[in-house]
XYZ file of C-alpha atoms in Angstrom:
583
model
C -40.189 9.679 -1.704
C -37.733 12.587 -1.960
C -38.486 13.738 1.595
C -38.001 10.230 2.951
C -34.653 9.917 1.164
C -33.552 13.303 2.496
C -34.647 12.421 6.016
C -32.817 9.110 6.145
C -29.858 10.400 4.128
C -29.230 13.511 6.209
C -29.550 11.495 9.424
C -26.851 9.165 8.135
C -24.621 12.090 7.132
C -24.987 13.661 10.594
C -24.011 10.346 12.192
C -20.988 10.039 9.892
C -19.941 13.594 10.759
C -19.971 12.615 14.421
C -17.668 9.683 13.679
C -15.425 11.947 11.598
C -14.878 14.311 14.522
C -13.476 11.425 16.575
C -11.234 10.118 13.770
C -7.476 10.305 14.307
C -6.710 10.920 10.615
C -8.586 12.465 7.718
C -7.645 9.559 5.416
C -9.385 6.197 5.734
C -7.631 3.318 7.500
C -7.454 1.184 4.363
C -4.208 1.215 2.374
C -6.276 1.796 -0.758
C -7.594 5.095 0.622
C -4.039 6.292 1.187
C -2.865 5.137 -2.233
C -5.854 6.800 -3.903
C -4.855 10.087 -2.263
C -1.303 9.643 -3.562
C -2.656 9.050 -7.071
C -4.879 12.144 -6.854
C -1.930 14.224 -5.653
C 0.115 13.076 -8.636
C -2.702 14.113 -10.985
C -2.931 17.543 -9.365
C 0.870 17.871 -9.561
C 0.759 17.541 -13.344
C 0.964 13.812 -14.061
C -0.784 12.974 -17.324
C -4.447 11.961 -17.147
C -3.523 8.851 -19.123
C -0.453 7.968 -17.034
C -1.307 5.821 -14.010
C 2.310 4.921 -13.249
C 3.196 5.259 -9.587
C 6.824 6.169 -10.222
C 7.768 5.963 -6.534
C 6.515 2.430 -6.019
C 8.545 -0.717 -6.608
C 11.742 -1.228 -8.545
C 13.178 1.176 -11.127
C 10.509 2.289 -13.570
C 7.709 2.363 -11.015
C 4.425 0.467 -11.021
C 1.586 0.926 -13.504
C -1.557 1.026 -11.368
C -4.944 -0.240 -12.539
C -7.262 2.273 -10.895
C -9.565 4.530 -12.889
C -9.125 8.260 -13.264
C -12.940 8.472 -13.125
C -12.624 8.280 -9.325
C -9.579 10.557 -9.151
C -11.391 13.342 -11.036
C -14.129 14.335 -8.542
C -11.751 14.063 -5.577
C -9.171 16.226 -7.357
C -11.918 18.701 -8.276
C -13.015 18.996 -4.637
C -9.432 19.577 -3.469
C -8.989 22.248 -6.141
C -12.269 23.868 -5.059
C -11.333 24.038 -1.373
C -7.618 24.838 -1.710
C -7.794 28.634 -2.370
C -9.435 29.365 0.982
C -8.409 26.357 3.101
C -4.801 25.575 2.209
C -3.440 22.333 0.776
C -3.778 19.964 3.742
C -7.137 21.299 4.916
C -8.439 21.136 1.349
C -7.495 17.463 1.234
C -9.190 16.822 4.567
C -12.363 18.597 3.454
C -12.479 16.812 0.110
C -11.903 13.416 1.688
C -14.698 14.084 4.179
C -17.172 15.399 1.618
C -16.705 12.829 -1.155
C -17.936 9.689 0.672
C -20.851 11.625 2.161
C -21.874 12.955 -1.250
C -22.370 9.325 -2.268
C -24.749 8.574 0.621
C -27.733 10.372 -0.918
C -27.602 8.645 -4.339
C -27.235 5.293 -2.584
C -30.241 6.018 -0.365
C -32.238 7.322 -3.339
C -31.487 4.243 -5.442
C -32.364 1.805 -2.661
C -35.507 3.763 -1.779
C -36.606 3.758 -5.417
C -35.895 0.038 -5.691
C -38.045 -0.603 -2.626
C -40.896 1.581 -3.863
C -40.910 -0.052 -7.288
C -40.708 -3.555 -5.863
C -43.134 -3.321 -2.955
C -44.619 0.133 -2.473
C -44.106 2.826 0.195
C -43.725 0.427 3.143
C -41.025 -1.514 1.341
C -39.315 1.768 0.472
C -39.091 2.727 4.149
C -37.717 -0.680 5.100
C -35.096 -0.360 2.346
C -34.121 3.120 3.500
C -33.926 1.996 7.135
C -31.723 -1.014 6.377
C -29.566 0.964 3.938
C -29.000 3.597 6.621
C -27.814 0.876 9.013
C -25.676 -0.605 6.222
C -23.946 2.733 5.636
C -23.259 3.658 9.266
C -21.959 0.187 10.170
C -19.741 -0.063 7.095
C -16.399 1.653 6.545
C -17.132 2.380 2.875
C -18.832 5.749 3.404
C -16.938 7.097 6.392
C -14.942 10.287 6.021
C -11.658 9.492 4.286
C -12.970 6.411 2.465
C -12.068 7.386 -1.075
C -11.454 4.005 -2.640
C -13.748 3.090 -5.545
C -15.834 0.492 -3.709
C -18.346 3.030 -2.405
C -19.009 4.247 -5.948
C -19.430 0.642 -7.072
C -22.034 0.108 -4.341
C -23.955 3.159 -5.547
C -23.842 1.909 -9.142
C -25.011 -1.556 -8.054
C -27.969 0.016 -6.225
C -28.819 2.099 -9.295
C -28.785 -0.979 -11.534
C -31.102 -2.845 -9.162
C -33.519 0.098 -8.920
C -33.727 0.328 -12.694
C -34.045 -3.412 -13.241
C -37.077 -3.772 -10.943
C -39.038 -1.202 -12.953
C -42.007 -3.389 -13.840
C -43.241 -0.855 -16.393
C -40.070 -1.473 -18.413
C -39.464 2.222 -19.072
C -36.709 2.786 -21.613
C -35.144 5.565 -19.539
C -34.791 3.235 -16.542
C -32.909 0.661 -18.558
C -30.792 3.317 -20.260
C -29.692 4.457 -16.790
C -28.977 0.824 -15.890
C -26.808 0.506 -19.008
C -24.844 3.632 -18.127
C -24.357 2.404 -14.542
C -23.218 -1.019 -15.782
C -20.650 0.560 -18.098
C -19.330 2.858 -15.369
C -19.017 -0.082 -12.975
C -16.879 -1.906 -15.544
C -14.777 1.206 -16.154
C -14.168 1.857 -12.453
C -13.083 -1.619 -11.379
C -13.124 -5.243 -12.443
C -14.509 -6.505 -9.113
C -18.114 -6.014 -10.196
C -17.713 -7.630 -13.630
C -19.575 -10.853 -12.657
C -22.410 -8.770 -11.184
C -22.634 -6.649 -14.336
C -22.557 -9.793 -16.479
C -25.597 -11.143 -14.599
C -27.369 -7.782 -15.011
C -26.776 -8.000 -18.771
C -27.961 -11.609 -18.856
C -31.140 -10.732 -16.942
C -31.952 -7.900 -19.352
C -31.370 -10.227 -22.309
C -33.593 -12.938 -20.803
C -36.317 -10.380 -20.055
C -36.246 -9.375 -23.718
C -36.401 -13.002 -24.861
C -39.401 -13.618 -22.590
C -41.302 -10.348 -23.062
C -40.541 -9.540 -26.687
C -42.102 -6.397 -28.125
C -43.201 -5.132 -24.698
C -39.567 -5.019 -23.610
C -38.018 -3.970 -26.934
C -37.506 -0.289 -26.102
C -36.004 -1.130 -22.703
C -33.592 -3.703 -24.164
C -32.554 -1.330 -26.942
C -31.960 1.481 -24.452
C -29.920 -0.739 -22.135
C -27.746 -2.217 -24.883
C -27.124 1.108 -26.604
C -26.343 2.888 -23.320
C -23.963 0.129 -22.240
C -22.090 0.095 -25.557
C -21.924 3.887 -25.858
C -20.862 4.577 -22.264
C -18.206 1.873 -22.065
C -16.792 3.106 -25.391
C -16.644 6.668 -24.089
C -14.988 5.521 -20.854
C -12.419 3.493 -22.781
C -11.340 6.309 -25.069
C -11.434 8.897 -22.273
C -9.285 6.951 -19.809
C -7.073 4.519 -21.753
C -3.988 5.979 -23.495
C -3.794 5.325 -27.256
C -0.635 3.224 -26.965
C -2.560 0.764 -24.750
C -5.643 0.418 -26.956
C -4.567 -3.076 -28.022
C -3.415 -4.194 -24.560
C -5.468 -6.811 -22.732
C -5.575 -6.601 -18.937
C -7.998 -8.432 -16.674
C -7.987 -6.114 -13.661
C -8.992 -2.850 -15.346
C -10.793 -1.393 -18.340
C -8.886 -2.513 -21.413
C -9.587 -3.913 -24.869
C -10.988 -7.070 -23.236
C -13.797 -5.627 -21.108
C -14.416 -2.729 -23.492
C -14.869 -4.855 -26.607
C -16.943 -7.529 -24.866
C -19.253 -4.961 -23.260
C -19.635 -2.932 -26.433
C -20.200 -6.050 -28.529
C -22.722 -7.545 -26.106
C -24.598 -4.278 -25.682
C -24.620 -3.626 -29.400
C -25.875 -7.119 -30.241
C -28.682 -6.804 -27.687
C -29.760 -3.408 -29.023
C -29.748 -4.606 -32.646
C -31.595 -7.804 -31.725
C -34.266 -5.861 -29.838
C -34.761 -3.569 -32.812
C -34.840 -6.320 -35.430
C -36.186 -9.461 -33.772
C -38.686 -8.396 -31.104
C -41.656 -9.424 -33.261
C -40.410 -12.994 -33.487
C -41.973 -15.625 -31.264
C -40.395 -16.495 -27.943
C -38.549 -19.462 -29.426
C -37.161 -17.275 -32.196
C -35.988 -14.658 -29.713
C -34.311 -17.359 -27.630
C -32.483 -18.548 -30.746
C -31.301 -14.992 -31.459
C -30.232 -14.620 -27.836
C -28.351 -17.926 -28.004
C -26.578 -16.807 -31.185
C -25.571 -13.549 -29.490
C -24.207 -15.555 -26.569
C -22.163 -17.803 -28.847
C -20.713 -14.796 -30.689
C -19.835 -13.002 -27.441
C -18.353 -16.125 -25.816
C -16.312 -16.904 -28.929
C -15.033 -13.348 -29.009
C -14.081 -13.573 -25.315
C -12.169 -16.808 -25.872
C -10.417 -15.294 -28.862
C -9.391 -11.954 -27.425
C -8.989 -12.533 -23.679
C -8.973 -16.192 -22.627
C -6.714 -15.295 -19.699
C -9.510 -13.178 -18.202
C -11.632 -16.264 -17.588
C -9.458 -17.036 -14.554
C -8.468 -15.121 -11.448
C -5.775 -12.544 -12.420
C -4.071 -13.271 -9.083
C -3.537 -16.962 -9.894
C -0.160 -16.195 -11.494
C 1.309 -14.619 -8.369
C 4.451 -16.183 -6.918
C 3.624 -18.767 -4.189
C 5.667 -16.734 -1.704
C 3.301 -13.795 -2.180
C 0.326 -16.051 -1.559
C 1.911 -17.425 1.607
C 3.151 -14.200 3.175
C 0.716 -11.671 1.744
C -2.540 -12.601 0.013
C -3.486 -15.562 2.208
C -3.367 -13.186 5.173
C -5.437 -10.366 3.674
C -8.846 -10.689 5.342
C -10.903 -9.346 2.437
C -9.243 -11.796 0.030
C -9.958 -14.872 2.155
C -12.610 -17.471 1.430
C -15.478 -18.729 3.547
C -13.556 -21.928 4.307
C -10.454 -20.020 5.413
C -12.490 -17.829 7.747
C -14.351 -20.857 9.096
C -11.060 -22.626 9.879
C -9.910 -19.560 11.792
C -13.137 -19.490 13.800
C -13.866 -15.960 12.612
C -16.676 -14.207 14.453
C -17.564 -12.337 11.268
C -18.997 -15.290 9.353
C -22.594 -14.392 10.193
C -22.104 -10.748 9.226
C -20.513 -11.709 5.927
C -22.823 -14.494 4.856
C -26.126 -14.828 6.724
C -27.985 -11.854 5.227
C -27.218 -13.073 1.722
C -28.228 -16.632 2.601
C -31.449 -15.376 4.214
C -32.252 -13.354 1.089
C -31.636 -16.395 -1.132
C -33.980 -18.458 1.049
C -36.647 -15.755 0.815
C -36.364 -15.606 -2.979
C -36.515 -19.406 -3.315
C -39.569 -19.540 -1.021
C -41.332 -16.779 -2.980
C -40.622 -18.454 -6.313
C -41.895 -21.781 -5.000
C -45.121 -20.061 -3.911
C -45.407 -18.346 -7.331
C -45.245 -14.960 -5.611
C -43.871 -12.243 -7.930
C -41.694 -14.824 -9.613
C -39.919 -12.534 -12.097
C -38.999 -10.018 -9.391
C -37.595 -12.667 -7.062
C -35.754 -14.419 -9.880
C -34.007 -11.119 -10.617
C -33.195 -10.411 -6.970
C -32.216 -14.014 -6.263
C -29.849 -14.092 -9.238
C -28.101 -10.910 -8.131
C -27.794 -12.031 -4.517
C -26.563 -15.455 -5.642
C -23.727 -14.180 -7.829
C -22.442 -11.750 -5.196
C -22.848 -14.301 -2.393
C -20.891 -16.915 -4.373
C -18.148 -14.353 -4.981
C -18.116 -13.712 -1.227
C -17.636 -17.438 -0.615
C -14.417 -17.195 -2.649
C -13.340 -13.738 -1.442
C -15.076 -12.157 1.513
C -14.843 -8.686 -0.038
C -17.913 -9.625 -2.130
C -20.065 -9.807 1.014
C -20.617 -6.050 1.078
C -22.477 -6.329 -2.243
C -24.558 -9.354 -1.265
C -25.478 -7.646 2.021
C -26.628 -4.543 0.153
C -28.713 -6.448 -2.393
C -30.182 -8.671 0.345
C -31.926 -5.598 1.756
C -34.591 -5.695 -0.962
C -35.887 -9.287 -0.554
C -35.754 -8.877 3.229
C -37.758 -5.641 3.017
C -40.399 -7.288 0.834
C -40.757 -10.060 3.412
C -40.983 -7.629 6.307
C -43.819 -5.741 4.635
C -45.861 -8.950 4.649
C -44.812 -9.926 8.176
C -45.716 -6.495 9.512
C -49.114 -6.643 7.851
C -49.732 -10.103 9.299
C -48.632 -9.043 12.776
C -51.244 -6.281 12.757
C -54.210 -8.451 11.788
C -53.442 -11.980 13.023
C -55.332 -13.292 16.020
C -52.106 -14.528 17.511
C -50.541 -11.098 17.290
C -47.896 -11.795 19.921
C -46.394 -14.672 17.946
C -46.694 -12.808 14.646
C -45.036 -9.750 16.174
C -42.228 -11.896 17.567
C -41.607 -13.446 14.137
C -41.593 -9.965 12.611
C -39.116 -8.650 15.209
C -36.793 -11.632 14.773
C -36.890 -11.204 10.982
C -35.900 -7.548 11.370
C -32.931 -8.452 13.561
C -31.605 -11.313 11.436
C -31.765 -9.099 8.333
C -29.096 -6.750 9.734
C -25.469 -7.884 9.177
C -24.316 -5.681 12.066
C -26.394 -7.782 14.473
C -24.567 -10.899 13.278
C -21.231 -9.082 13.546
C -21.945 -8.149 17.157
C -23.198 -11.631 18.034
C -20.214 -13.290 16.358
C -17.727 -11.042 18.115
C -19.338 -11.663 21.484
C -19.459 -15.417 20.915
C -15.872 -15.618 19.673
C -13.994 -13.072 21.753
C -16.323 -11.950 24.528
C -17.457 -8.526 25.651
C -14.071 -7.463 27.026
C -12.349 -7.997 23.691
C -15.199 -6.254 21.889
C -14.668 -3.164 23.993
C -10.995 -3.118 22.983
C -11.527 -3.649 19.278
C -10.475 -0.141 18.370
C -6.921 -0.800 19.592
C -6.221 -3.958 17.623
C -4.209 -2.264 14.891
C -2.606 0.256 17.187
C 0.660 -1.673 17.515
C 1.727 -1.906 13.886
C -0.421 1.078 12.929
C 2.025 3.294 14.812
C 4.684 2.371 12.239
C 2.587 3.999 9.500
C 1.649 7.101 11.490
C 2.649 10.629 10.585
C 4.985 10.658 13.600
C 6.846 7.577 12.375
C 7.075 8.997 8.867
C 8.639 12.201 10.226
C 11.908 10.361 10.791
C 11.893 9.097 7.215
C 10.919 12.490 5.829
C 14.054 14.057 7.284
C 16.261 11.792 5.148
C 17.219 12.650 1.549
C 14.878 10.925 -0.955
C 15.922 7.327 -1.542
C 14.523 3.813 -1.858
C 12.921 2.426 1.316
C 12.842 -1.340 1.852
C 9.545 -1.603 3.704
C 6.858 -4.148 4.613
C 3.937 -3.815 2.218
C 1.600 -2.310 4.836
C 3.895 0.722 5.089
C 4.243 1.448 1.383
C 1.234 3.703 0.871
C 2.050 5.759 3.975
C 5.645 6.247 2.823
C 4.361 7.586 -0.495
C 1.861 9.829 1.275
C 4.112 11.377 3.914
C 7.561 11.409 2.252
C 9.346 11.910 -1.054
C 10.947 8.456 -0.868
C 10.330 5.529 -3.178
C 8.714 2.552 -1.433
C 9.886 -0.874 -2.549
C 6.724 -2.655 -1.414
C 3.005 -1.905 -1.096
C 0.094 -4.381 -1.139
C -0.708 -4.260 -4.856
C -0.509 -7.206 -7.206
C 0.911 -5.047 -9.988
C 4.100 -4.656 -7.953
C 5.005 -8.326 -7.471
C 8.749 -7.893 -8.019
C 9.014 -5.117 -5.461
C 7.077 -7.124 -2.882
C 9.099 -10.264 -3.555
C 12.389 -8.379 -3.286
C 11.448 -7.017 0.146
C 10.305 -10.428 1.383
C 13.446 -12.167 0.129
C 15.638 -9.576 1.831
C 13.841 -10.161 5.117
C 14.047 -13.947 4.757
C 17.689 -14.055 3.655
C 20.649 -14.658 5.930
C 22.350 -11.339 6.763
C 25.286 -11.883 4.362
C 22.969 -12.659 1.439
C 20.653 -9.800 2.398
C 23.634 -7.424 2.284
C 24.333 -8.365 -1.352
C 20.651 -7.900 -2.256
C 20.552 -4.501 -0.570
C 23.709 -3.297 -2.319
C 22.192 -4.218 -5.685
C 19.392 -1.762 -4.864
C 21.886 1.085 -4.380
C 21.830 2.805 -1.020
C 18.383 2.029 0.408
C 16.985 2.603 3.870
C 15.445 -0.363 5.703
C 12.210 0.461 7.533
C 11.735 -2.308 10.089
C 8.517 -2.649 12.088
C 8.550 -5.682 14.371
C 4.800 -5.446 15.022
C 3.840 -5.471 11.354
C 1.828 -8.680 10.656
C 3.711 -9.518 7.467
C 7.062 -8.896 9.141
C 6.001 -11.266 11.936
C 5.335 -13.970 9.336
C 8.774 -13.413 7.803
C 10.393 -13.665 11.247
C 8.558 -16.922 11.985
C 9.427 -18.397 8.595
C 13.177 -17.674 8.692
C 14.634 -17.713 12.196
C 18.115 -16.944 10.868
C 16.948 -14.294 8.403
C 17.713 -10.591 8.480
C 14.362 -9.618 9.994
C 14.746 -12.206 12.755
C 18.177 -10.802 13.578
C 16.849 -7.248 13.689
C 13.911 -8.351 15.815
C 16.334 -9.900 18.304
C 18.272 -6.642 18.495
C 21.244 -8.041 16.540
C 22.214 -5.403 13.993
C 24.554 -6.869 11.326
C 27.923 -5.197 10.809
C 26.928 -3.875 7.375
C 24.046 -1.773 8.769
C 23.957 1.501 10.675
C 20.961 2.254 12.900
C 19.438 5.682 12.220
C 17.851 7.908 14.904
C 14.080 7.463 15.302
C 11.311 8.941 17.420
C 10.719 6.753 20.499
C 7.376 4.994 20.756
C 6.521 4.575 17.075
C 7.858 1.017 16.831
C 9.695 1.897 13.619
C 13.438 1.282 13.286
C 15.521 2.617 10.407
C 18.791 1.193 9.092
C 21.168 2.129 6.287
C 24.081 0.348 4.632
C 27.488 1.359 5.922
C 29.642 3.057 3.343
């Protein structure tokens, strides 16, 4: 297996290196990649390990971010390693190239192991093949992609590989418990997935009893121990009692530790009971955990973004592609629907068909449950599709093993081979992405896809930021898409960036853009002596212009500079315009 993993993994890394050479920037295109680099820089500059405040973001006092230092640490370590012989900027570029590619091999190894355990060597090769396609067609493992989602994908693959161990080895489930705890510590997005993993382990114990006791004990103890260690290693003491629903806090820590501890104790003490007795114990554990959740963090049972101001929903979140629902994408006629949803749906159909035929029922119940939870999350927010597409690889690979075998021994080999080939194609999300793009926009538009963001992307380029960097440090009133780049390239404070923990900063910028010039002048003066960074091609700025035709941004877009503003010199061609209050 190790040679197969190396072969597929190194091929993927070589392909990614080729893409890296053609990249215009060493940081990923996502705002989160840029902001992660800013956070790592702050850590290297001496900011406390426990202090996640982005002091240059938002209104006075900064913005307390919710990202884990567990991701900052390896990136900072790589930069520190490369800096003595490469210099600061080159060290960053090297670290940001190496980190995502380091993660490729553990992802390939986990998916290969899952395939081997579930369906043997043929299934392993199918899993490795589809995972390789998944990696090279995704942006999560490209050079510069340093957000935490790639680590979460690796941890999800590890959990799946451990859960399909049909020998129920304790070490496998201990690894699954560690991976589950790390996933919780790194980001709240995978909490529903981890909850289903925990539920599946608990149900396996209730059904298998003594045979599964060591595995259940190992999983529960590893989960409780690791999440406790992560909590005390990353959460500052003054926030031990704080409850947040978008990061590791007392809520997720206590629930995970309690649930893991109860499972471990139950497996040690009650495994010799009959199945009904074990189900009663499991039900009691569930009641205790649910009651504790309702008592300590009832607010975490809803979407933490539900409390955002309606204006932020209208002008920001409703227009973020990864936060949109299936229905929203369908109304827009998005060509990506197949890529986001068909692989998961196909995997669910495979699992249901297998279960109905009584074919490896336990295995397909596990896989079907994991695909279902991630696919349902994707229906609400499309960002979940990357997880359902990854997990869908395993049921699809199991099916293809059987179809390939049938195609080699059926009399009607031509038909069987055709079915096999079609199944291979429909299992690849990239095929659906290509088909959807062609059907929606045509081949000509597909060829020009790389230039879609070029217009407003110029406003966040290093060239555009050069003009800002030449000004003395001050507050910049900016559209949210520019915030991370301002923090990366300059010493200024950015009023707005696309993060829900900075709602007041985002709202202030939007209200300034929407307000009539006279009212906007008063709002700007209350901020001191800020600089306005205006980008007419920015998507959010366009929405503000369309919403308020008499607002400040509409006036600036029409070339009408109010009397209270001075235009500052800018580099031609970037699309960025800078203004400052007249003294």
